[in-house]
mmCIF file with all atom_site columns, C-alpha atoms in Angstrom:
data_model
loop_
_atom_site.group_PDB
_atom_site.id
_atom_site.type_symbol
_atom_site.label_atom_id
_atom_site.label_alt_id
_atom_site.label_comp_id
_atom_site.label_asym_id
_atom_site.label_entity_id
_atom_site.label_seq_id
_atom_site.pdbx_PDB_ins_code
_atom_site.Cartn_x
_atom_site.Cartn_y
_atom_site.Cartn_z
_atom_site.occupancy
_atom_site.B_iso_or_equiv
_atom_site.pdbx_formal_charge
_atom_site.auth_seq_id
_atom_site.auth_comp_id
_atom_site.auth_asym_id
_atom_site.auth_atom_id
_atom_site.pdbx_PDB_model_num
ATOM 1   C CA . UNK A 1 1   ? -6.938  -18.320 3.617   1.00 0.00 ? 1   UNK A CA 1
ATOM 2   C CA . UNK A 1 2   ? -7.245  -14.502 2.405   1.00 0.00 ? 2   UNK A CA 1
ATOM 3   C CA . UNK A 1 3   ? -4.459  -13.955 -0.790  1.00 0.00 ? 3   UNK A CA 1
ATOM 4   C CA . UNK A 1 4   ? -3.232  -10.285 -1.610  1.00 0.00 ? 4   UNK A CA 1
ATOM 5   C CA . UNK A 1 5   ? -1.510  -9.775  -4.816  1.00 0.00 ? 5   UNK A CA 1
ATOM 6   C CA . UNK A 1 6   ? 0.455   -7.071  -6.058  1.00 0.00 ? 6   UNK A CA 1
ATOM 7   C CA . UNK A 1 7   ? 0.473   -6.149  -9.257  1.00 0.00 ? 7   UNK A CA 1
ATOM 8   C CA . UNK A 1 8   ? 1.509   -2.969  -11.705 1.00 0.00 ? 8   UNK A CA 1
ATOM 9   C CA . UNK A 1 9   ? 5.215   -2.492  -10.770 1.00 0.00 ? 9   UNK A CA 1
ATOM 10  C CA . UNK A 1 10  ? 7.856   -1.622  -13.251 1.00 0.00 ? 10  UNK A CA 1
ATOM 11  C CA . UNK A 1 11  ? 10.565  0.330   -13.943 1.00 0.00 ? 11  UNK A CA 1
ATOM 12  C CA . UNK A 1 12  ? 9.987   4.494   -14.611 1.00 0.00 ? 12  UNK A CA 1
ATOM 13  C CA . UNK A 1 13  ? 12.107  7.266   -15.105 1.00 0.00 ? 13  UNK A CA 1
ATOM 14  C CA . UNK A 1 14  ? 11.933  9.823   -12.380 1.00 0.00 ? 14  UNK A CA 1
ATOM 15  C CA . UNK A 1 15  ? 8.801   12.302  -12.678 1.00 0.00 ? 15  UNK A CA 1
ATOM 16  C CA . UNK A 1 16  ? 7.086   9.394   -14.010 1.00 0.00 ? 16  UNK A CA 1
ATOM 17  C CA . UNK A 1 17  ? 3.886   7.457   -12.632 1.00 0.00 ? 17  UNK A CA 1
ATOM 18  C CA . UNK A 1 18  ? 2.615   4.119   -11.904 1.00 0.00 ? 18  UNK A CA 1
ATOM 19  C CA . UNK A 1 19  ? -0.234  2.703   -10.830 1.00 0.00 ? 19  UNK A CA 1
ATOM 20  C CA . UNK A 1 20  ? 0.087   -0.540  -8.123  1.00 0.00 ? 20  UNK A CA 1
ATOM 21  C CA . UNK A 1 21  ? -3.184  -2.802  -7.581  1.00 0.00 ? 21  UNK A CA 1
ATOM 22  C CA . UNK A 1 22  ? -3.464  -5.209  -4.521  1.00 0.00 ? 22  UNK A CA 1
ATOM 23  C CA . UNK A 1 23  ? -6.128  -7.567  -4.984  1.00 0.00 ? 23  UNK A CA 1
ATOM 24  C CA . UNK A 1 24  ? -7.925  -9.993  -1.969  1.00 0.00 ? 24  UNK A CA 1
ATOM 25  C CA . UNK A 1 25  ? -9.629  -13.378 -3.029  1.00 0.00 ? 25  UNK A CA 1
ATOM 26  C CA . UNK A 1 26  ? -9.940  -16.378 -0.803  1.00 0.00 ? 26  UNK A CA 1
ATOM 27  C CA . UNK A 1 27  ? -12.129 -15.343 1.309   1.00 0.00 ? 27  UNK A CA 1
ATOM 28  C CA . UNK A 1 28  ? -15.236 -12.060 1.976   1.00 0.00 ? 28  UNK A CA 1
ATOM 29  C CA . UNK A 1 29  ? -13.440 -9.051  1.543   1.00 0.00 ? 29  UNK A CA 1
ATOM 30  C CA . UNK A 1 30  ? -14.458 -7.204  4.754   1.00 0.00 ? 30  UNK A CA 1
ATOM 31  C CA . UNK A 1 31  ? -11.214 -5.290  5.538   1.00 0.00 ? 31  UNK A CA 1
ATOM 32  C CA . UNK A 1 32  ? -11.125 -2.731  8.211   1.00 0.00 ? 32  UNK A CA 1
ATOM 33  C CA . UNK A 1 33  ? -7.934  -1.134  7.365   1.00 0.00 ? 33  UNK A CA 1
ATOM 34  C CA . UNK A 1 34  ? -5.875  -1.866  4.175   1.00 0.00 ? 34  UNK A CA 1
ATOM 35  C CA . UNK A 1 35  ? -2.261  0.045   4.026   1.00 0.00 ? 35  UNK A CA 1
ATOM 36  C CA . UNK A 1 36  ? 0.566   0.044   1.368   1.00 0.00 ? 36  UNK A CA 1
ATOM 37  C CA . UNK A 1 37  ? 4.108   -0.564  2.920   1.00 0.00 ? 37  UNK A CA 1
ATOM 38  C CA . UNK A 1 38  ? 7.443   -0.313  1.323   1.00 0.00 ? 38  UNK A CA 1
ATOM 39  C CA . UNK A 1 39  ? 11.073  -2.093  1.823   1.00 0.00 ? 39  UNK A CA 1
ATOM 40  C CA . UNK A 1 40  ? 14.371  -1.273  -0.016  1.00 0.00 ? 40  UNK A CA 1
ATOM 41  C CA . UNK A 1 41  ? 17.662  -2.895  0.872   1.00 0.00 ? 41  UNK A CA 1
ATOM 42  C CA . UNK A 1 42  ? 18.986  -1.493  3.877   1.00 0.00 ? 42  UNK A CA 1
ATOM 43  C CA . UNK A 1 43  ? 16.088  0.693   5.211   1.00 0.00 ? 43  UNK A CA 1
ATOM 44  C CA . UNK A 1 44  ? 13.538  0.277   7.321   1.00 0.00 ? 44  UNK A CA 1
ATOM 45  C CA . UNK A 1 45  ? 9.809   -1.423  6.429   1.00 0.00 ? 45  UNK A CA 1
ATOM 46  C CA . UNK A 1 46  ? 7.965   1.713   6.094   1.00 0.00 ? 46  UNK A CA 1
ATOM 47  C CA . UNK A 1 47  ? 4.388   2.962   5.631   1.00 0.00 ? 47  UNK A CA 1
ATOM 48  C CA . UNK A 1 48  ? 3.646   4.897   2.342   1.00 0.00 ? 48  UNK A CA 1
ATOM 49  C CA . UNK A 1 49  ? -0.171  5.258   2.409   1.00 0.00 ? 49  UNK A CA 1
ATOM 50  C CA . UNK A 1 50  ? -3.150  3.457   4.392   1.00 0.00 ? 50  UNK A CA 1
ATOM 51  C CA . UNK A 1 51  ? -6.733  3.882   4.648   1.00 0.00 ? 51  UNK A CA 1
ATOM 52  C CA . UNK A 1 52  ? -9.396  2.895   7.388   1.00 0.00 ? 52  UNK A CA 1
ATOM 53  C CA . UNK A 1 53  ? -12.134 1.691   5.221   1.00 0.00 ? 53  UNK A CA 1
ATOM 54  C CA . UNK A 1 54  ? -14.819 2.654   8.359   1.00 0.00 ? 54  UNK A CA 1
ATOM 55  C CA . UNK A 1 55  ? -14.585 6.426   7.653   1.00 0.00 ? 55  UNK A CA 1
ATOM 56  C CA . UNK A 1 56  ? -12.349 6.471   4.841   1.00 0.00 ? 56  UNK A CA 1
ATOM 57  C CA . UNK A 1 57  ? -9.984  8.334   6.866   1.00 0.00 ? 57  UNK A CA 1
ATOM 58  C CA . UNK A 1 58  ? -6.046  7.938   5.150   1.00 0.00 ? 58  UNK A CA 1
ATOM 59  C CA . UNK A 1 59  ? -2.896  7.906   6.158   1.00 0.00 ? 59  UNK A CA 1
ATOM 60  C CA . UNK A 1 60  ? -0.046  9.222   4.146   1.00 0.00 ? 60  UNK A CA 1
ATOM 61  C CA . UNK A 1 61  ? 3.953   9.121   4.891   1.00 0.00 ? 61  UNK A CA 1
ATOM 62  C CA . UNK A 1 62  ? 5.206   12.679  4.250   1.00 0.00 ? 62  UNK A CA 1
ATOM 63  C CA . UNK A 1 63  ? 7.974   11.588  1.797   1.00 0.00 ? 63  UNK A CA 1
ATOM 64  C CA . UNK A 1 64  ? 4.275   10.729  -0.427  1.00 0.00 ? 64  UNK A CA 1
ATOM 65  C CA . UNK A 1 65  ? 2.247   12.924  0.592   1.00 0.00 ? 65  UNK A CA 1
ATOM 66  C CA . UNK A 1 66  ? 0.714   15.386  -2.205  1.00 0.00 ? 66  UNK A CA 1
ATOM 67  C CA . UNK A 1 67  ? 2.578   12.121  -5.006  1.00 0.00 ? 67  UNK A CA 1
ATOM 68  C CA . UNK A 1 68  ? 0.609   9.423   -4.249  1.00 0.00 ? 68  UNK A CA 1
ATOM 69  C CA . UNK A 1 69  ? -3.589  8.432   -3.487  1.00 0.00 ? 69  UNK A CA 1
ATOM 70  C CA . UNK A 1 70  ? -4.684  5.571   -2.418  1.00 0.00 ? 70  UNK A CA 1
ATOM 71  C CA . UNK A 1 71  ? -8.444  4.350   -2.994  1.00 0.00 ? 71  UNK A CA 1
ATOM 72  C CA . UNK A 1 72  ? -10.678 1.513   -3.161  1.00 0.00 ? 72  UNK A CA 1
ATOM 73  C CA . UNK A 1 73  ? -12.764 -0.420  -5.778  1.00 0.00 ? 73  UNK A CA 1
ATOM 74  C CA . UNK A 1 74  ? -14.849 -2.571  -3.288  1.00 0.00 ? 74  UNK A CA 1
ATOM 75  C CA . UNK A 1 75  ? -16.963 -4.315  -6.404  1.00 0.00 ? 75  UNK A CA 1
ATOM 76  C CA . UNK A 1 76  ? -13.613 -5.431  -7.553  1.00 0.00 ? 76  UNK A CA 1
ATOM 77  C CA . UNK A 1 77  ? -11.966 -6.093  -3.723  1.00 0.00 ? 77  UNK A CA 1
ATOM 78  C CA . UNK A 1 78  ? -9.275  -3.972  -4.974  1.00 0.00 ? 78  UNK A CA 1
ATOM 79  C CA . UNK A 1 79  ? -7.148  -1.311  -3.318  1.00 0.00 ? 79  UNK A CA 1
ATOM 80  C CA . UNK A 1 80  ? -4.669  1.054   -5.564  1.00 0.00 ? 80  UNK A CA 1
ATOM 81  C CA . UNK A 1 81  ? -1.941  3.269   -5.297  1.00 0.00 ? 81  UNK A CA 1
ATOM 82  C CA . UNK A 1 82  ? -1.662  5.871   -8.031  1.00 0.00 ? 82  UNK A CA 1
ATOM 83  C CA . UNK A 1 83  ? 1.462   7.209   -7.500  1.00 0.00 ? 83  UNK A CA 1
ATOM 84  C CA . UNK A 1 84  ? 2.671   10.793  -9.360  1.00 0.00 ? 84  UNK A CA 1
ATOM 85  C CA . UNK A 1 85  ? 5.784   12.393  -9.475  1.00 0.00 ? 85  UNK A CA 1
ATOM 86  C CA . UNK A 1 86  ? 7.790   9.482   -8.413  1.00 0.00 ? 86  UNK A CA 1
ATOM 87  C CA . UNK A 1 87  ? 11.779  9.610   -7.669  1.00 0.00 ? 87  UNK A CA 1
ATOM 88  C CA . UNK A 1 88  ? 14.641  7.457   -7.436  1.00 0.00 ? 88  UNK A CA 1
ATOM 89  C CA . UNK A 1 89  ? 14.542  7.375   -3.774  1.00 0.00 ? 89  UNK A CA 1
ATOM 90  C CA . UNK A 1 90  ? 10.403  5.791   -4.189  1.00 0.00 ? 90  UNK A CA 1
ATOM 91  C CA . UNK A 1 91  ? 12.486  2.551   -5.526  1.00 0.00 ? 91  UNK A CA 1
ATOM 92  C CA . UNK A 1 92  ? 11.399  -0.166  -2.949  1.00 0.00 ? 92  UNK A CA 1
ATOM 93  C CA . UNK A 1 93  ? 9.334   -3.828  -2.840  1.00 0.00 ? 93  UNK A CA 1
ATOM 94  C CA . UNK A 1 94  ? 5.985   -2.274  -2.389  1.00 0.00 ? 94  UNK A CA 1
ATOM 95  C CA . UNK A 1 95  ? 3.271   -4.250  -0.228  1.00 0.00 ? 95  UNK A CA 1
ATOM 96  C CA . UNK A 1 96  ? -0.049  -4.813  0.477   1.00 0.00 ? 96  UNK A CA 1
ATOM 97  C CA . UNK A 1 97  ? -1.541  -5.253  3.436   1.00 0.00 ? 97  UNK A CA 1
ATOM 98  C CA . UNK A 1 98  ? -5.416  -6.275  4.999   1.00 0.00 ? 98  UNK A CA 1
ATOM 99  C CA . UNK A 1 99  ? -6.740  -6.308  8.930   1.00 0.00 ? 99  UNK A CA 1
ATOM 100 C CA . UNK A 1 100 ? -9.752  -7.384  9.864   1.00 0.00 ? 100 UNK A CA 1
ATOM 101 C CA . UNK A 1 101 ? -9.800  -6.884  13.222  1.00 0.00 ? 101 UNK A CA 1
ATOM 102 C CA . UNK A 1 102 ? -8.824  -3.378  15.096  1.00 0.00 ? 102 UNK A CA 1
ATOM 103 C CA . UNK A 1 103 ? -6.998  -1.014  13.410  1.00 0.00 ? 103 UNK A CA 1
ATOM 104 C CA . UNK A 1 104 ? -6.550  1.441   15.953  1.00 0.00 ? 104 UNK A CA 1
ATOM 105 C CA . UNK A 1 105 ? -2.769  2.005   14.612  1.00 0.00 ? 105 UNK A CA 1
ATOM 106 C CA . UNK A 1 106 ? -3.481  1.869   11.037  1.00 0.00 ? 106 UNK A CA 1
ATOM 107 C CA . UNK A 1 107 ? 0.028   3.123   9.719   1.00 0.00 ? 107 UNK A CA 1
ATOM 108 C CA . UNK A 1 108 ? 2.315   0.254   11.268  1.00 0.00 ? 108 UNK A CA 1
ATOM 109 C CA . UNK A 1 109 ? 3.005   -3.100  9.601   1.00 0.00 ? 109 UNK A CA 1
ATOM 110 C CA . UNK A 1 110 ? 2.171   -5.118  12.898  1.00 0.00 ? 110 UNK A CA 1
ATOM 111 C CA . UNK A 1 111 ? -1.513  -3.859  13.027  1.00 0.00 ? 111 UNK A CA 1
ATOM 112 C CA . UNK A 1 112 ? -1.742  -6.151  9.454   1.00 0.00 ? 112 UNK A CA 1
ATOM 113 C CA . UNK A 1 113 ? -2.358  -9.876  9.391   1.00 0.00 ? 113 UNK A CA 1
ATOM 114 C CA . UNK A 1 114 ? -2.998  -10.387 5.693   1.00 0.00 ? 114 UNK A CA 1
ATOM 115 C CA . UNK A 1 115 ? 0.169   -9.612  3.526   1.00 0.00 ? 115 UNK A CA 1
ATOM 116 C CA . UNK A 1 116 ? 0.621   -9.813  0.063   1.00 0.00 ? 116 UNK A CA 1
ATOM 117 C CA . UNK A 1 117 ? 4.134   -10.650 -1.631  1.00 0.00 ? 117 UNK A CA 1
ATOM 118 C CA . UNK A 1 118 ? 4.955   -7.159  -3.365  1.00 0.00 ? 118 UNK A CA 1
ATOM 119 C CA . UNK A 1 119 ? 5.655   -5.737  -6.851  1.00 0.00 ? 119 UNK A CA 1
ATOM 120 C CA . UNK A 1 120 ? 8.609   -4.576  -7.162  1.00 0.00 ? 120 UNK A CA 1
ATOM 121 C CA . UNK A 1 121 ? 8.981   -0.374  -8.144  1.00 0.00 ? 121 UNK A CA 1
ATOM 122 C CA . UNK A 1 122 ? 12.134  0.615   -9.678  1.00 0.00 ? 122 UNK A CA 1
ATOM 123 C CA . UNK A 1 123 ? 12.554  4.574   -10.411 1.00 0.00 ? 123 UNK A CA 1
ATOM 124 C CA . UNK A 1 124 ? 15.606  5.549   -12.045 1.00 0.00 ? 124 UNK A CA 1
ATOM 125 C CA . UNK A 1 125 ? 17.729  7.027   -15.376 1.00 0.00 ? 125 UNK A CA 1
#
């Protein structure tokens, strides 16, 4: 069974950074699409960032967009999110997620079979 693991989260003041690391194991790493999904009490799963690893094309939410880059160290099965700039309305349960199979809808949390458990990013004073 394919494991995703989130790691990096912390607590920042606003303006600061962090950098959030999923890592696969368990299984050839072989994803076809691998996005970055966030959850705070009360709102809506949404999708911060994902990337289709065919073409390398990326998806970004535009509450991110121009904050935060997403990339992939595929010696390492690793995917990142570097994200800049970051404000108190960024505080969410951030996850990982991996598809194998079609991705034709790359930026919504059913297209994702593979989920990791989240790290937890708190922005705030």
């Amino acid at each position: 069974e394919v494991h995703l693991v989130e790691v990096g989260g912390g607590s920042v003041q606003p303006g600061g950074s962090l950098r959030i690391s999923c890592a696969a194991s368990g299984y050839t790493y072989s994803a076809n699409c691998i996005g970055w999904f966030r959850l705070a009490p009360g709102k809506e799963r949404e999708a911060v960032a994902a990337i289709y690893t065919d073409d390398s094309n990326i998806f970004y939410a535009d509450s991110v967009k121009g904050r935060f880059t997403i990339s992939q160290d595929n010696a390492k099965n690793t995917v990142y999110l570097e994200m800049n700039t970051l404000k108190p309305e960024d505080t969410a349960m951030y996850y990982c997620a991996a598809e194998d199979g079609s991705c034709f809808d790359f930026s919504r949390p059913y297209t994702y079979a593979f989920w990791g458990r989240g790290t937890q990013v708190t922005v705030s004073s």
